[in-house]
């Protein structure tokens, strides 16, 4: 754990990590807050689920767009207005409710699309704040592991606020995003950070073949995550245990937290593109046995194991993004990672539903294993593009 202690002692490191986690709590709160409010306002589950999906897709779409603007104009000028706009979207939904529907749709799109790209921004800051690649790798690992806190604490905060009313849950969600953004955007490193010169083309980081391969692979890993979130609900219903889904989600989150902390606690030799293939293989191997859907004690162990490789996969991927992203596009590149995993998760929810209808609970979990295997296969097929090499030309060279 010495690596974590060293990097957290660096000036600004603890503030940036803590502020980013605070500002990203709405990522773990938004969908649930939307569903609870729509239901309380008299909307049915189909409407609540649709609006929650629109929120998630808008978030995935907005991250690369805001990341590109941040690469060009700096962090505070994007993060602060975006967080206020997202909070306004949540406030508008709290005020308007599910009817009129066009207003509700506009509110969730605004709240999702304007979600500040704190995750991508933090990863762009680490190389400037920390001392050397080892500390950066430790930061990536802790960052990936800490995401599980967001998706554990966030829903609990929504439920607690909803005891008062669902409007309060939405307002608290928006306010936490603004508060965390202020902590980050007013820090010295964030105010000083500027992106490198970049080539003037629409593709941005997607010019990198290696990055495209990485994003496709991570999207498939996202499918596995989306499948799992739905499949555990089907498992709980079949077993007649309301608590089983929460337990299995917590077990996977605990595995991811343990795996991330273990991965970042030591330096790793060799190139990250070689290491990632083995991590993806371990991720796939963790998801495949879930199709057996055994009794809850054994299933809890399998759920924990399935999460162990998740945070290391993400942390290693972040290291690769640093190397693969063309100059001047690093924030947008990290934002594309967020979008790829999020989009894959949305597709995974659909895949789990189809699998459940076709073959019951094992059919639902089969999609998780398929997503993990496909993530590994795509990565192996595109392996040549992931080797260290020259980045695409900068703006000056392209002119």
Short mmCIF file of N, CA and C in Angstrom, two decimals, residues 199-295:
data_model
loop_
_atom_site.label_atom_id
_atom_site.label_comp_id
_atom_site.label_asym_id
_atom_site.label_seq_id
_atom_site.Cartn_x
_atom_site.Cartn_y
_atom_site.Cartn_z
N UNK A 199 -4.39 18.29 -33.80
CA UNK A 199 -4.73 18.40 -35.21
C UNK A 199 -6.18 18.83 -35.36
N UNK A 200 -6.44 19.64 -36.38
CA UNK A 200 -7.79 20.16 -36.59
C UNK A 200 -8.60 19.18 -37.43
N UNK A 201 -9.15 18.16 -36.80
CA UNK A 201 -10.00 17.21 -37.52
C UNK A 201 -11.11 16.78 -36.58
N UNK A 202 -12.19 16.26 -37.16
CA UNK A 202 -13.36 15.93 -36.36
C UNK A 202 -13.17 14.68 -35.52
N UNK A 203 -12.30 13.77 -35.93
CA UNK A 203 -12.20 12.47 -35.26
C UNK A 203 -11.54 12.56 -33.90
N UNK A 204 -10.68 13.54 -33.68
CA UNK A 204 -10.03 13.66 -32.38
C UNK A 204 -9.28 12.40 -32.00
N UNK A 205 -9.48 11.87 -30.77
CA UNK A 205 -8.75 10.68 -30.34
C UNK A 205 -9.11 9.43 -31.13
N UNK A 206 -10.25 9.44 -31.81
CA UNK A 206 -10.65 8.28 -32.59
C UNK A 206 -9.79 8.09 -33.83
N UNK A 207 -8.87 9.03 -34.10
CA UNK A 207 -7.89 8.83 -35.17
C UNK A 207 -6.94 7.69 -34.84
N UNK A 208 -6.83 7.36 -33.56
CA UNK A 208 -5.89 6.32 -33.13
C UNK A 208 -6.51 4.94 -33.30
N UNK A 209 -5.97 4.09 -34.20
CA UNK A 209 -6.54 2.74 -34.36
C UNK A 209 -6.51 1.95 -33.06
N UNK A 210 -5.44 2.08 -32.29
CA UNK A 210 -5.34 1.36 -31.03
C UNK A 210 -6.42 1.77 -30.05
N UNK A 211 -6.72 3.08 -30.01
CA UNK A 211 -7.75 3.55 -29.10
C UNK A 211 -9.12 3.03 -29.53
N UNK A 212 -9.35 2.95 -30.83
CA UNK A 212 -10.64 2.41 -31.30
C UNK A 212 -10.80 0.96 -30.87
N UNK A 213 -9.74 0.18 -30.98
CA UNK A 213 -9.79 -1.22 -30.55
C UNK A 213 -10.05 -1.30 -29.05
N UNK A 214 -9.36 -0.48 -28.29
CA UNK A 214 -9.54 -0.48 -26.84
C UNK A 214 -10.97 -0.13 -26.46
N UNK A 215 -11.54 0.88 -27.11
CA UNK A 215 -12.91 1.31 -26.80
C UNK A 215 -13.92 0.21 -27.13
N UNK A 216 -13.74 -0.47 -28.25
CA UNK A 216 -14.65 -1.57 -28.60
C UNK A 216 -14.57 -2.69 -27.57
N UNK A 217 -13.36 -2.99 -27.14
CA UNK A 217 -13.18 -4.03 -26.15
C UNK A 217 -13.83 -3.64 -24.82
N UNK A 218 -13.64 -2.41 -24.40
CA UNK A 218 -14.24 -1.95 -23.15
C UNK A 218 -15.76 -1.86 -23.24
N UNK A 219 -16.28 -1.55 -24.42
CA UNK A 219 -17.72 -1.55 -24.60
C UNK A 219 -18.29 -2.95 -24.37
N UNK A 220 -17.57 -3.97 -24.82
CA UNK A 220 -18.02 -5.35 -24.59
C UNK A 220 -17.93 -5.71 -23.11
N UNK A 221 -16.89 -5.22 -22.44
CA UNK A 221 -16.83 -5.41 -20.99
C UNK A 221 -18.01 -4.71 -20.32
N UNK A 222 -18.40 -3.56 -20.85
CA UNK A 222 -19.57 -2.86 -20.35
C UNK A 222 -20.84 -3.68 -20.54
N UNK A 223 -20.93 -4.41 -21.65
CA UNK A 223 -22.08 -5.30 -21.86
C UNK A 223 -22.18 -6.30 -20.71
N UNK A 224 -21.05 -6.87 -20.33
CA UNK A 224 -21.05 -7.83 -19.22
C UNK A 224 -21.57 -7.18 -17.94
N UNK A 225 -21.17 -5.95 -17.68
CA UNK A 225 -21.63 -5.25 -16.48
C UNK A 225 -23.13 -4.98 -16.54
N UNK A 226 -23.61 -4.53 -17.70
CA UNK A 226 -25.04 -4.27 -17.84
C UNK A 226 -25.87 -5.53 -17.70
N UNK A 227 -25.38 -6.62 -18.26
CA UNK A 227 -26.07 -7.91 -18.13
C UNK A 227 -26.16 -8.30 -16.66
N UNK A 228 -25.06 -8.18 -15.96
CA UNK A 228 -25.00 -8.60 -14.56
C UNK A 228 -26.02 -7.85 -13.71
N UNK A 229 -26.13 -6.52 -13.92
CA UNK A 229 -27.03 -5.71 -13.10
C UNK A 229 -28.48 -6.15 -13.24
N UNK A 230 -28.86 -6.62 -14.42
CA UNK A 230 -30.23 -7.08 -14.65
C UNK A 230 -30.38 -8.55 -14.24
N UNK A 231 -29.39 -9.35 -14.54
CA UNK A 231 -29.48 -10.79 -14.27
C UNK A 231 -29.59 -11.09 -12.78
N UNK A 232 -28.94 -10.30 -11.93
CA UNK A 232 -29.03 -10.58 -10.48
C UNK A 232 -30.45 -10.33 -9.97
N UNK A 233 -31.18 -9.41 -10.59
CA UNK A 233 -32.58 -9.18 -10.21
C UNK A 233 -33.41 -10.40 -10.58
N UNK A 234 -33.19 -10.94 -11.79
CA UNK A 234 -33.90 -12.14 -12.20
C UNK A 234 -33.56 -13.32 -11.29
N UNK A 235 -32.30 -13.42 -10.90
CA UNK A 235 -31.87 -14.48 -9.98
C UNK A 235 -32.59 -14.36 -8.64
N UNK A 236 -32.66 -13.11 -8.12
CA UNK A 236 -33.31 -12.90 -6.83
C UNK A 236 -34.80 -13.26 -6.89
N UNK A 237 -35.46 -12.91 -7.98
CA UNK A 237 -36.87 -13.23 -8.12
C UNK A 237 -37.09 -14.74 -8.18
N UNK A 238 -36.23 -15.43 -8.90
CA UNK A 238 -36.36 -16.89 -9.00
C UNK A 238 -36.16 -17.56 -7.65
N UNK A 239 -35.23 -17.03 -6.86
CA UNK A 239 -34.94 -17.62 -5.55
C UNK A 239 -35.90 -17.15 -4.47
N UNK A 240 -36.74 -16.16 -4.80
CA UNK A 240 -37.68 -15.65 -3.82
C UNK A 240 -37.02 -14.86 -2.71
N UNK A 241 -35.92 -14.21 -3.01
CA UNK A 241 -35.18 -13.44 -2.00
C UNK A 241 -34.94 -12.03 -2.52
N UNK A 242 -35.62 -11.06 -1.92
CA UNK A 242 -35.45 -9.68 -2.35
C UNK A 242 -34.03 -9.17 -2.09
N UNK A 243 -33.40 -9.71 -1.06
CA UNK A 243 -32.07 -9.23 -0.68
C UNK A 243 -30.96 -9.81 -1.55
N UNK A 244 -31.25 -10.85 -2.32
CA UNK A 244 -30.20 -11.54 -3.06
C UNK A 244 -29.56 -10.64 -4.11
N UNK A 245 -30.35 -9.82 -4.80
CA UNK A 245 -29.77 -8.96 -5.84
C UNK A 245 -28.82 -7.95 -5.24
N UNK A 246 -29.21 -7.33 -4.12
CA UNK A 246 -28.31 -6.37 -3.47
C UNK A 246 -27.05 -7.02 -2.97
N UNK A 247 -27.18 -8.24 -2.43
CA UNK A 247 -26.00 -8.96 -1.93
C UNK A 247 -25.05 -9.27 -3.07
N UNK A 248 -25.57 -9.74 -4.20
CA UNK A 248 -24.70 -10.10 -5.32
C UNK A 248 -24.05 -8.87 -5.94
N UNK A 249 -24.77 -7.76 -6.00
CA UNK A 249 -24.16 -6.52 -6.48
C UNK A 249 -23.04 -6.07 -5.54
N UNK A 250 -23.28 -6.20 -4.24
CA UNK A 250 -22.26 -5.80 -3.26
C UNK A 250 -21.05 -6.72 -3.34
N UNK A 251 -21.28 -8.02 -3.58
CA UNK A 251 -20.16 -8.96 -3.70
C UNK A 251 -19.28 -8.61 -4.89
N UNK A 252 -19.90 -8.32 -6.03
CA UNK A 252 -19.10 -7.95 -7.19
C UNK A 252 -18.35 -6.65 -6.95
N UNK A 253 -19.01 -5.68 -6.32
CA UNK A 253 -18.35 -4.41 -6.01
C UNK A 253 -17.18 -4.63 -5.05
N UNK A 254 -17.39 -5.53 -4.07
CA UNK A 254 -16.30 -5.83 -3.14
C UNK A 254 -15.12 -6.48 -3.85
N UNK A 255 -15.41 -7.35 -4.81
CA UNK A 255 -14.34 -7.96 -5.58
C UNK A 255 -13.58 -6.93 -6.40
N UNK A 256 -14.31 -6.00 -7.01
CA UNK A 256 -13.66 -4.96 -7.80
C UNK A 256 -12.80 -4.06 -6.92
N UNK A 257 -13.30 -3.72 -5.74
CA UNK A 257 -12.53 -2.88 -4.83
C UNK A 257 -11.26 -3.59 -4.39
N UNK A 258 -11.37 -4.87 -4.03
CA UNK A 258 -10.20 -5.64 -3.60
C UNK A 258 -9.21 -5.79 -4.75
N UNK A 259 -9.71 -6.09 -5.94
CA UNK A 259 -8.82 -6.25 -7.08
C UNK A 259 -8.10 -4.97 -7.44
N UNK A 260 -8.81 -3.85 -7.40
CA UNK A 260 -8.19 -2.58 -7.73
C UNK A 260 -7.13 -2.18 -6.73
N UNK A 261 -7.42 -2.36 -5.44
CA UNK A 261 -6.44 -2.02 -4.41
C UNK A 261 -5.20 -2.91 -4.51
N UNK A 262 -5.43 -4.19 -4.79
CA UNK A 262 -4.29 -5.09 -4.94
C UNK A 262 -3.46 -4.77 -6.15
N UNK A 263 -4.12 -4.44 -7.25
CA UNK A 263 -3.40 -4.13 -8.49
C UNK A 263 -2.53 -2.89 -8.34
N UNK A 264 -3.05 -1.87 -7.69
CA UNK A 264 -2.29 -0.63 -7.57
C UNK A 264 -1.29 -0.60 -6.45
N UNK A 265 -1.26 -1.65 -5.63
CA UNK A 265 -0.37 -1.66 -4.47
C UNK A 265 1.06 -2.01 -4.82
N UNK A 266 1.31 -2.40 -6.08
CA UNK A 266 2.66 -2.79 -6.48
C UNK A 266 2.93 -2.32 -7.89
N UNK A 267 4.20 -2.06 -8.21
CA UNK A 267 4.54 -1.70 -9.60
C UNK A 267 4.51 -2.95 -10.48
N UNK A 268 4.22 -2.74 -11.77
CA UNK A 268 4.14 -3.84 -12.72
C UNK A 268 5.17 -3.65 -13.83
N UNK A 269 5.90 -4.73 -14.09
CA UNK A 269 6.88 -4.69 -15.16
C UNK A 269 6.19 -4.96 -16.49
N UNK A 270 6.82 -4.51 -17.56
CA UNK A 270 6.30 -4.79 -18.89
C UNK A 270 5.32 -3.74 -19.38
N UNK A 271 4.95 -3.86 -20.64
CA UNK A 271 4.06 -2.90 -21.27
C UNK A 271 2.60 -3.18 -20.90
N UNK A 272 1.82 -2.12 -20.69
CA UNK A 272 0.41 -2.33 -20.29
C UNK A 272 -0.42 -3.04 -21.34
N UNK A 273 -0.07 -2.89 -22.64
CA UNK A 273 -0.88 -3.55 -23.66
C UNK A 273 -0.72 -5.07 -23.59
N UNK A 274 0.42 -5.56 -23.12
CA UNK A 274 0.60 -7.00 -22.93
C UNK A 274 -0.12 -7.48 -21.66
N UNK A 275 -0.06 -6.67 -20.63
CA UNK A 275 -0.70 -7.04 -19.37
C UNK A 275 -2.22 -7.06 -19.50
N UNK A 276 -2.77 -6.16 -20.30
CA UNK A 276 -4.22 -6.05 -20.39
C UNK A 276 -4.85 -7.31 -20.98
N UNK A 277 -4.16 -7.99 -21.88
CA UNK A 277 -4.75 -9.20 -22.47
C UNK A 277 -5.01 -10.25 -21.40
N UNK A 278 -4.08 -10.36 -20.43
CA UNK A 278 -4.26 -11.34 -19.36
C UNK A 278 -5.35 -10.90 -18.39
N UNK A 279 -5.44 -9.61 -18.16
CA UNK A 279 -6.50 -9.10 -17.28
C UNK A 279 -7.88 -9.31 -17.91
N UNK A 280 -7.98 -9.09 -19.22
CA UNK A 280 -9.26 -9.34 -19.91
C UNK A 280 -9.60 -10.83 -19.91
N UNK A 281 -8.59 -11.67 -20.03
CA UNK A 281 -8.83 -13.11 -19.96
C UNK A 281 -9.37 -13.50 -18.58
N UNK A 282 -8.79 -12.90 -17.53
CA UNK A 282 -9.28 -13.17 -16.18
C UNK A 282 -10.69 -12.63 -15.99
N UNK A 283 -10.99 -11.48 -16.60
CA UNK A 283 -12.33 -10.91 -16.50
C UNK A 283 -13.35 -11.84 -17.15
N UNK A 284 -13.03 -12.33 -18.34
CA UNK A 284 -13.94 -13.26 -19.02
C UNK A 284 -14.11 -14.54 -18.22
N UNK A 285 -13.01 -15.06 -17.67
CA UNK A 285 -13.08 -16.29 -16.88
C UNK A 285 -13.92 -16.10 -15.63
N UNK A 286 -13.97 -14.89 -15.11
CA UNK A 286 -14.78 -14.62 -13.93
C UNK A 286 -16.26 -14.57 -14.24
N UNK A 287 -16.63 -14.11 -15.44
CA UNK A 287 -18.04 -13.97 -15.78
C UNK A 287 -18.66 -15.26 -16.31
N UNK A 288 -17.89 -16.09 -17.00
CA UNK A 288 -18.45 -17.29 -17.62
C UNK A 288 -19.14 -18.22 -16.62
N UNK A 289 -18.57 -18.51 -15.44
CA UNK A 289 -19.23 -19.46 -14.52
C UNK A 289 -20.57 -18.97 -13.97
N UNK A 290 -20.87 -17.68 -14.10
CA UNK A 290 -22.13 -17.18 -13.56
C UNK A 290 -23.33 -17.84 -14.22
N UNK A 291 -23.15 -18.38 -15.43
CA UNK A 291 -24.25 -19.02 -16.14
C UNK A 291 -24.79 -20.23 -15.37
N UNK A 292 -24.00 -20.79 -14.48
CA UNK A 292 -24.44 -21.94 -13.68
C UNK A 292 -25.52 -21.54 -12.68
N UNK A 293 -25.52 -20.26 -12.26
CA UNK A 293 -26.52 -19.74 -11.31
C UNK A 293 -26.77 -20.70 -10.16
N UNK A 294 -25.73 -21.07 -9.38
CA UNK A 294 -25.91 -22.02 -8.28
C UNK A 294 -26.63 -21.36 -7.09
N UNK A 295 -26.68 -22.06 -5.97
CA UNK A 295 -27.28 -21.50 -4.77
C UNK A 295 -26.57 -20.24 -4.30
#
